[in-house]
């Protein structure tokens, strides 16, 4: 697809996509003296990066490496190849080198001291431009024509030659910020294996009753645990927070479980989210309190008095249990510790924080990020078939994959010139 550079001329590499992966690839190449041109469909780079940092830029995570890499589930072996060369500590060192200080929050997440993405992006772009990286905005990639890269621009179509190309086009979440998945058919028609793009770190629809939805839409659950039943039948619980929406659930705790829940729906047509509404109390304590004599008090008043279960938690019990189960103290106590909530479908991918699916690792040339079907074309970031929960894992792997793609391009160019 791409011819290697003439040894007498400095090679020119095109990076398509101005997100974290593309910018890191550009930095890696420019540091080696390569001429880098970054093309992006938007008016400026880093749109999704900036929006993700609006509520506090979570750049990476401080947990031990073995736990960190385990967050990538069935892709951890592949992602580990990127992270070994650029892990969370390396990300922090890189940020510090940009003049941005960081700190570790109580959750172990790492943030810039100012909690903002904009200063980091400004410092980064300044360094990239100082190193000679050229930026071409409002250039939407349309594929190839006669061996050249084809772009739609405000001035009409344009063909661009490159000695190597890095595609860092993102997944399909937040299309208005540039990640629209339009690249999928362009690669498939060239013989590249691409798994369907699906929502990740997403909310779910439940089909609440009109009564429950009208009373509790927007209500947060601040002290709760949730889990998904594994293949061994056990529920792996984790504490956190989420919000009841008009038609379902969303929030950090739901996002953390979204991958297995989404896979369960794909397999079975629905999924069960298990809730522990009293995570600070043992099952025996809950049983004892529920079965304790309550005199003339209603069960709702009793649960509020003895276990603090009220509001949306009380509403969930009425919504998810039959009248017979709610009236049986033993079954009610069991439900408080493991309430089944049926999920019907993930929310649309454009609402998701990120996406899963994309270019399959088997489509790449061994440990390299180069596409087997397209020599000289490399891929990085969220357009590759991996996923991770929020908490800094997404961004770290995007940085690391961009760096890996840049290094793979340098190795490929070097081998071609020998």
Coordinates of C-alpha atoms in Angstrom, one line a residue:
X1 CA 0.0 0.0 0.0
X2 CA 2.8 2.4 0.9
X3 CA 6.3 2.5 -0.6
X4 CA 9.2 2.9 1.8
X5 CA 11.1 6.1 1.7
X6 CA 14.0 7.0 -0.5
X7 CA 17.1 6.7 1.8
X8 CA 18.4 10.0 0.5
X9 CA 15.3 11.9 1.6
X10 CA 14.0 12.3 5.1
X11 CA 10.9 10.1 5.3
X12 CA 7.5 11.6 5.6
X13 CA 4.9 9.9 7.8
X14 CA 1.2 10.8 7.9
X15 CA -0.8 10.4 11.1
X16 CA -4.5 10.4 10.6
X17 CA -6.3 11.3 13.8
X18 CA -5.4 14.0 16.3
X19 CA -6.4 12.2 19.6
X20 CA -4.0 11.0 22.3
X21 CA -2.8 7.9 20.3
X22 CA -2.1 9.9 17.1
X23 CA -0.4 12.8 18.9
X24 CA 1.8 10.3 20.8
X25 CA 2.7 8.6 17.6
X26 CA 3.6 12.0 16.0
X27 CA 5.8 12.8 19.0
X28 CA 7.7 9.5 18.8
X29 CA 8.3 10.0 15.1
X30 CA 9.3 13.6 15.3
X31 CA 11.8 12.9 18.1
X32 CA 13.6 10.5 15.6
X33 CA 13.8 13.3 13.0
X34 CA 11.0 12.1 10.8
X35 CA 8.7 14.7 9.1
X36 CA 5.3 14.1 10.5
X37 CA 2.0 15.5 9.2
X38 CA -1.1 15.1 11.3
X39 CA -4.5 15.2 9.6
X40 CA -7.8 15.4 11.4
X41 CA -11.4 15.9 10.3
X42 CA -12.2 18.4 13.1
X43 CA -11.3 22.1 13.4
X44 CA -8.8 21.3 16.2
X45 CA -7.1 18.2 17.7
X46 CA -7.9 16.6 21.0
X47 CA -11.6 17.3 21.0
X48 CA -12.6 14.1 22.9
X49 CA -9.6 14.4 25.1
X50 CA -10.7 17.9 26.2
X51 CA -14.3 16.9 26.9
X52 CA -13.2 13.8 28.8
X53 CA -11.2 16.2 31.1
X54 CA -14.0 18.6 31.8
X55 CA -14.9 17.0 35.1
X56 CA -11.3 16.4 36.1
X57 CA -8.7 14.9 33.8
X58 CA -8.0 11.3 35.0
X59 CA -4.7 10.6 33.2
X60 CA -3.8 7.2 34.5
X61 CA -3.9 5.0 37.6
X62 CA -1.4 4.2 40.3
X63 CA -2.3 0.6 41.1
X64 CA 0.3 -2.2 40.8
X65 CA 1.2 -3.2 37.2
X66 CA -0.2 -6.7 37.4
X67 CA -3.6 -5.3 38.5
X68 CA -3.4 -2.5 35.9
X69 CA -2.8 -4.7 32.9
X70 CA -5.6 -7.1 34.1
X71 CA -8.1 -4.3 33.5
X72 CA -7.8 -5.1 29.8
X73 CA -9.6 -8.5 30.2
X74 CA -9.1 -10.8 27.3
X75 CA -6.8 -8.3 25.5
X76 CA -4.3 -7.9 28.3
X77 CA -1.6 -10.0 26.6
X78 CA -1.7 -7.8 23.6
X79 CA -2.0 -4.5 25.5
X80 CA 0.8 -5.6 27.8
X81 CA 3.1 -5.4 24.8
X82 CA 2.4 -1.7 24.6
X83 CA 2.4 -1.0 28.3
X84 CA 5.7 -2.7 28.9
X85 CA 7.4 0.1 27.0
X86 CA 5.2 2.9 28.3
X87 CA 3.3 2.2 31.5
X88 CA 1.5 4.4 34.0
X89 CA 4.8 5.6 35.6
X90 CA 6.1 6.5 32.2
X91 CA 2.9 8.5 31.5
X92 CA 3.4 10.4 34.7
X93 CA 7.0 11.1 33.9
X94 CA 6.1 12.3 30.4
X95 CA 3.4 14.7 31.8
X96 CA 5.9 16.1 34.3
X97 CA 8.3 16.7 31.4
X98 CA 5.7 18.8 29.8
X99 CA 5.7 21.0 33.0
X100 CA 2.4 19.6 34.3
X101 CA 2.4 18.3 37.9
X102 CA 0.2 15.3 38.9
X103 CA -1.2 13.9 42.1
X104 CA -2.7 10.5 43.1
X105 CA -6.3 10.7 44.4
X106 CA -7.8 8.7 47.2
X107 CA -9.1 6.1 44.6
X108 CA -5.6 5.7 43.2
X109 CA -6.4 7.6 40.0
X110 CA -3.8 10.1 38.8
X111 CA -4.8 13.6 37.9
X112 CA -3.0 16.8 36.7
X113 CA -2.6 19.1 39.6
X114 CA -5.0 21.6 38.0
X115 CA -7.5 18.8 37.2
X116 CA -7.8 20.1 33.6
X117 CA -6.9 18.7 30.2
X118 CA -6.5 22.0 28.4
X119 CA -3.1 23.1 29.9
X120 CA -1.7 19.6 29.2
X121 CA -2.9 19.7 25.6
X122 CA -1.5 23.2 25.0
X123 CA 1.9 22.3 26.4
X124 CA 1.9 19.1 24.3
X125 CA 0.9 20.8 21.0
X126 CA 3.5 23.5 21.6
X127 CA 6.2 20.8 21.9
X128 CA 5.0 19.0 18.8
X129 CA 5.0 22.1 16.7
X130 CA 8.4 23.1 18.0
X131 CA 9.7 19.6 16.9
X132 CA 8.3 20.3 13.3
X133 CA 5.0 18.4 13.4
X134 CA 2.6 19.9 10.9
X135 CA -1.1 19.9 11.5
X136 CA -3.8 19.9 8.8
X137 CA -7.3 20.4 10.1
X138 CA -10.7 19.8 8.5
X139 CA -9.2 17.0 6.5
X140 CA -11.5 14.0 6.5
X141 CA -9.9 10.8 5.4
X142 CA -11.7 9.0 2.5
X143 CA -9.3 6.0 1.9
X144 CA -6.8 5.6 -0.9
X145 CA -6.6 6.5 -4.6
X146 CA -3.8 5.3 -6.8
X147 CA -1.6 4.6 -3.7
X148 CA -2.2 8.0 -2.2
X149 CA -4.2 9.0 0.8
X150 CA -7.5 10.7 -0.2
X151 CA -8.9 13.5 1.9
X152 CA -12.0 15.7 1.8
X153 CA -11.1 19.3 2.7
X154 CA -13.0 22.6 2.7
X155 CA -11.2 23.3 -0.7
X156 CA -12.2 20.0 -2.3
X157 CA -10.6 16.6 -2.4
X158 CA -6.8 16.3 -2.0
X159 CA -4.4 13.4 -2.5
X160 CA -1.4 13.0 -0.2
X161 CA 1.7 10.9 -0.5
X162 CA 3.3 9.2 2.5
X163 CA 6.2 6.9 3.2
X164 CA 4.2 5.4 6.0
X165 CA 0.8 6.0 7.5
X166 CA -0.5 5.7 11.1
X167 CA -4.3 5.5 11.5
X168 CA -5.5 6.7 14.9
X169 CA -9.1 7.4 14.1
X170 CA -10.8 6.4 17.4
X171 CA -13.8 4.1 17.8
X172 CA -17.4 5.2 17.3
X173 CA -18.5 6.9 20.5
X174 CA -19.1 10.7 20.6
X175 CA -19.3 11.0 16.8
X176 CA -19.7 14.8 17.1
X177 CA -16.1 15.0 18.4
X178 CA -14.8 13.0 15.4
X179 CA -14.9 9.3 16.4
X180 CA -17.6 8.1 14.1
X181 CA -16.3 4.7 12.9
X182 CA -16.5 5.8 9.2
X183 CA -13.1 4.2 8.7
X184 CA -14.5 0.6 9.2
X185 CA -15.7 0.0 5.6
X186 CA -12.5 1.7 4.2
X187 CA -10.4 -1.0 5.9
X188 CA -12.7 -3.9 5.4
X189 CA -12.8 -3.3 1.6
X190 CA -9.0 -3.6 1.7
X191 CA -9.1 -7.0 3.4
X192 CA -8.5 -5.9 7.0
X193 CA -10.4 -7.8 9.7
X194 CA -12.5 -5.5 11.8
X195 CA -14.7 -6.6 14.7
X196 CA -18.1 -4.8 14.9
X197 CA -17.9 -1.6 17.0
X198 CA -20.0 -1.9 20.2
X199 CA -20.6 0.4 23.2
X200 CA -18.2 0.2 26.2
X201 CA -18.4 2.1 29.5
X202 CA -22.0 2.6 28.8
X203 CA -25.5 2.7 30.4
X204 CA -28.2 0.2 29.9
X205 CA -32.0 0.1 29.4
X206 CA -34.1 -1.8 31.9
X207 CA -37.7 -1.1 31.0
X208 CA -38.7 0.5 34.3
X209 CA -42.4 0.8 35.0
X210 CA -43.9 4.3 34.4
X211 CA -44.5 4.6 38.2
X212 CA -40.9 3.9 39.2
X213 CA -39.4 6.0 36.4
X214 CA -41.6 9.0 37.2
X215 CA -40.5 8.9 40.9
X216 CA -36.9 8.0 40.7
X217 CA -35.4 9.0 37.3
X218 CA -32.2 10.9 38.1
X219 CA -31.9 9.5 41.6
X220 CA -28.3 8.4 42.6
X221 CA -27.4 5.3 44.6
X222 CA -24.4 6.4 46.6
X223 CA -23.9 3.5 48.9
X224 CA -24.3 0.3 46.9
X225 CA -22.4 -2.7 45.5
X226 CA -23.1 -4.3 42.2
X227 CA -21.9 -7.4 40.4
X228 CA -22.2 -9.8 37.6
X229 CA -22.5 -13.6 38.1
X230 CA -19.5 -15.4 36.6
X231 CA -19.2 -18.7 34.9
X232 CA -18.6 -20.3 38.3
X233 CA -21.9 -19.0 39.6
X234 CA -20.4 -16.6 42.0
X235 CA -21.0 -12.8 42.0
X236 CA -18.0 -10.6 42.0
X237 CA -19.1 -7.6 44.0
X238 CA -17.7 -4.1 43.8
X239 CA -18.8 -0.9 45.6
X240 CA -19.5 2.3 43.9
X241 CA -22.2 4.7 42.7
X242 CA -24.6 4.9 39.8
X243 CA -27.8 6.7 38.8
X244 CA -31.2 5.5 37.9
X245 CA -32.3 7.1 34.5
X246 CA -35.7 7.4 33.0
X247 CA -35.3 4.0 31.3
X248 CA -32.4 2.3 32.9
X249 CA -29.1 2.8 34.7
X250 CA -25.8 4.6 34.2
X251 CA -22.8 5.8 36.1
X252 CA -19.3 4.8 37.1
X253 CA -20.3 1.5 38.8
X254 CA -22.4 0.4 35.8
X255 CA -19.6 1.4 33.4
X256 CA -17.1 -0.7 35.3
X257 CA -19.3 -3.8 34.7
X258 CA -20.5 -2.9 31.2
X259 CA -18.3 -5.3 29.3
X260 CA -19.5 -8.5 30.9
X261 CA -23.1 -7.2 31.0
X262 CA -23.0 -6.3 27.3
X263 CA -21.5 -9.7 26.5
X264 CA -24.3 -11.4 28.5
X265 CA -26.9 -9.5 26.6
X266 CA -25.3 -10.5 23.3
X267 CA -25.3 -14.1 24.3
X268 CA -28.6 -14.4 26.2
X269 CA -30.7 -11.5 25.0
X270 CA -30.7 -9.9 28.4
X271 CA -28.4 -9.6 31.5
X272 CA -28.8 -9.5 35.2
X273 CA -27.2 -6.7 37.3
X274 CA -27.1 -7.8 40.9
X275 CA -27.3 -5.1 43.6
X276 CA -26.4 -5.2 47.2
X277 CA -28.4 -2.4 48.8
X278 CA -26.8 -2.7 52.2
X279 CA -23.1 -3.4 51.4
X280 CA -21.9 -2.3 54.8
X281 CA -24.0 -4.9 56.6
X282 CA -23.6 -8.7 56.5
X283 CA -26.3 -11.0 55.2
X284 CA -26.9 -12.2 58.7
X285 CA -27.3 -8.7 60.0
X286 CA -29.8 -7.9 57.2
X287 CA -31.7 -11.0 57.9
X288 CA -31.9 -10.4 61.6
X289 CA -33.1 -6.8 61.1
X290 CA -35.7 -7.7 58.5
X291 CA -37.1 -10.5 60.5
X292 CA -37.1 -8.5 63.8
X293 CA -40.6 -7.8 65.1
X294 CA -41.9 -4.5 63.8
X295 CA -45.2 -4.2 65.6
X296 CA -47.7 -2.0 63.7
X297 CA -45.0 -0.4 61.5
X298 CA -45.1 -1.1 57.7
X299 CA -42.2 -3.0 56.2
X300 CA -41.1 0.2 54.4
X301 CA -40.9 2.1 57.7
X302 CA -39.1 -0.9 59.3
X303 CA -36.5 -1.1 56.6
X304 CA -35.8 2.6 56.8
X305 CA -35.5 2.5 60.6
X306 CA -33.4 -0.7 60.9
X307 CA -31.3 -0.6 57.7
X308 CA -31.6 2.9 56.3
X309 CA -33.3 1.6 53.2
X310 CA -35.5 4.4 51.8
X311 CA -36.0 6.4 48.6
X312 CA -34.7 4.9 45.4
X313 CA -33.5 1.8 47.3
X314 CA -36.9 1.1 48.7
X315 CA -38.4 1.8 45.2
X316 CA -36.0 -0.7 43.6
X317 CA -37.2 -3.5 46.0
X318 CA -40.9 -2.8 45.0
X319 CA -39.9 -2.5 41.3
X320 CA -37.9 -5.7 41.1
X321 CA -39.6 -8.1 43.5
X322 CA -43.0 -9.7 43.3
X323 CA -45.5 -8.9 46.1
X324 CA -45.1 -12.4 47.4
X325 CA -41.3 -12.0 47.6
X326 CA -41.5 -8.6 49.3
X327 CA -44.0 -10.0 51.8
X328 CA -41.7 -12.9 52.7
X329 CA -39.0 -11.6 55.2
X330 CA -36.4 -14.2 54.3
X331 CA -36.7 -13.6 50.6
X332 CA -36.8 -9.9 51.1
X333 CA -33.6 -10.0 53.2
X334 CA -31.9 -12.1 50.5
X335 CA -33.0 -9.6 47.9
X336 CA -31.6 -6.6 49.8
X337 CA -28.2 -8.3 49.6
X338 CA -28.6 -9.6 46.0
X339 CA -31.4 -7.8 44.1
X340 CA -31.6 -8.9 40.4
X341 CA -32.1 -6.0 38.0
X342 CA -32.8 -7.1 34.4
X343 CA -31.0 -5.2 31.7
X344 CA -32.4 -5.3 28.2
X345 CA -29.9 -3.6 26.0
X346 CA -26.9 -1.2 26.1
X347 CA -27.5 2.4 25.4
X348 CA -26.5 3.5 21.8
X349 CA -22.8 3.6 21.0
X350 CA -22.8 7.3 20.4
X351 CA -23.7 7.8 24.1
X352 CA -21.0 5.6 25.4
X353 CA -17.8 6.8 26.9
X354 CA -15.8 4.5 24.6
X355 CA -16.3 1.6 22.3
X356 CA -15.1 -2.0 21.9
X357 CA -14.4 -3.9 18.7
X358 CA -12.3 -2.5 15.8
X359 CA -9.2 -3.7 14.0
X360 CA -8.4 -7.3 15.2
X361 CA -5.0 -8.1 16.5
X362 CA -4.8 -11.0 14.1
X363 CA -5.0 -8.4 11.3
X364 CA -1.6 -7.0 12.4
X365 CA 1.8 -8.3 11.6
X366 CA 2.8 -10.2 14.7
X367 CA 3.8 -8.0 17.5
X368 CA 3.8 -5.0 15.2
X369 CA 1.0 -2.5 14.8
X370 CA 1.3 -2.7 11.0
X371 CA -1.6 -4.2 9.1
X372 CA -0.8 -7.4 7.2
X373 CA -3.0 -6.5 4.3
X374 CA -1.6 -3.0 4.0
X375 CA 2.2 -2.8 4.4
X376 CA 3.3 0.6 5.6
X377 CA 0.0 1.3 7.3
X378 CA -0.1 1.1 11.1
X379 CA -3.0 1.5 13.6
X380 CA -3.2 2.8 17.2
X381 CA -5.6 3.8 19.9
X382 CA -9.3 3.0 20.3
X383 CA -9.8 1.8 16.7
X384 CA -8.0 -1.4 17.7
X385 CA -10.1 -4.2 19.2
X386 CA -9.4 -3.7 23.0
X387 CA -11.4 -2.0 25.8
X388 CA -10.9 -0.9 29.3
X389 CA -12.8 0.6 32.2
X390 CA -12.6 4.3 33.1
X391 CA -10.0 5.2 35.6
X392 CA -7.1 6.2 33.4
X393 CA -6.8 2.8 31.7
X394 CA -8.3 4.0 28.4
X395 CA -6.0 7.0 28.1
X396 CA -2.8 5.1 29.1
X397 CA -3.3 2.4 26.5
X398 CA -4.0 5.0 23.8
X399 CA -0.8 6.8 24.7
X400 CA 1.1 3.5 24.8
X401 CA -0.3 2.2 21.5
X402 CA 0.5 5.5 19.8
X403 CA 4.1 5.2 21.0
X404 CA 4.2 1.6 19.9
X405 CA 2.9 2.5 16.4
X406 CA 5.5 5.3 16.1
X407 CA 8.3 2.9 17.0
X408 CA 7.0 0.3 14.6
X409 CA 7.1 2.8 11.8
X410 CA 10.7 3.7 12.6
X411 CA 11.7 0.1 12.6
X412 CA 9.9 -0.5 9.3
X413 CA 11.4 2.5 7.6
X414 CA 14.9 1.5 8.9
X415 CA 14.5 -2.1 7.6
X416 CA 13.3 -0.8 4.2
X417 CA 16.3 1.5 3.8
X418 CA 18.9 -1.3 4.4

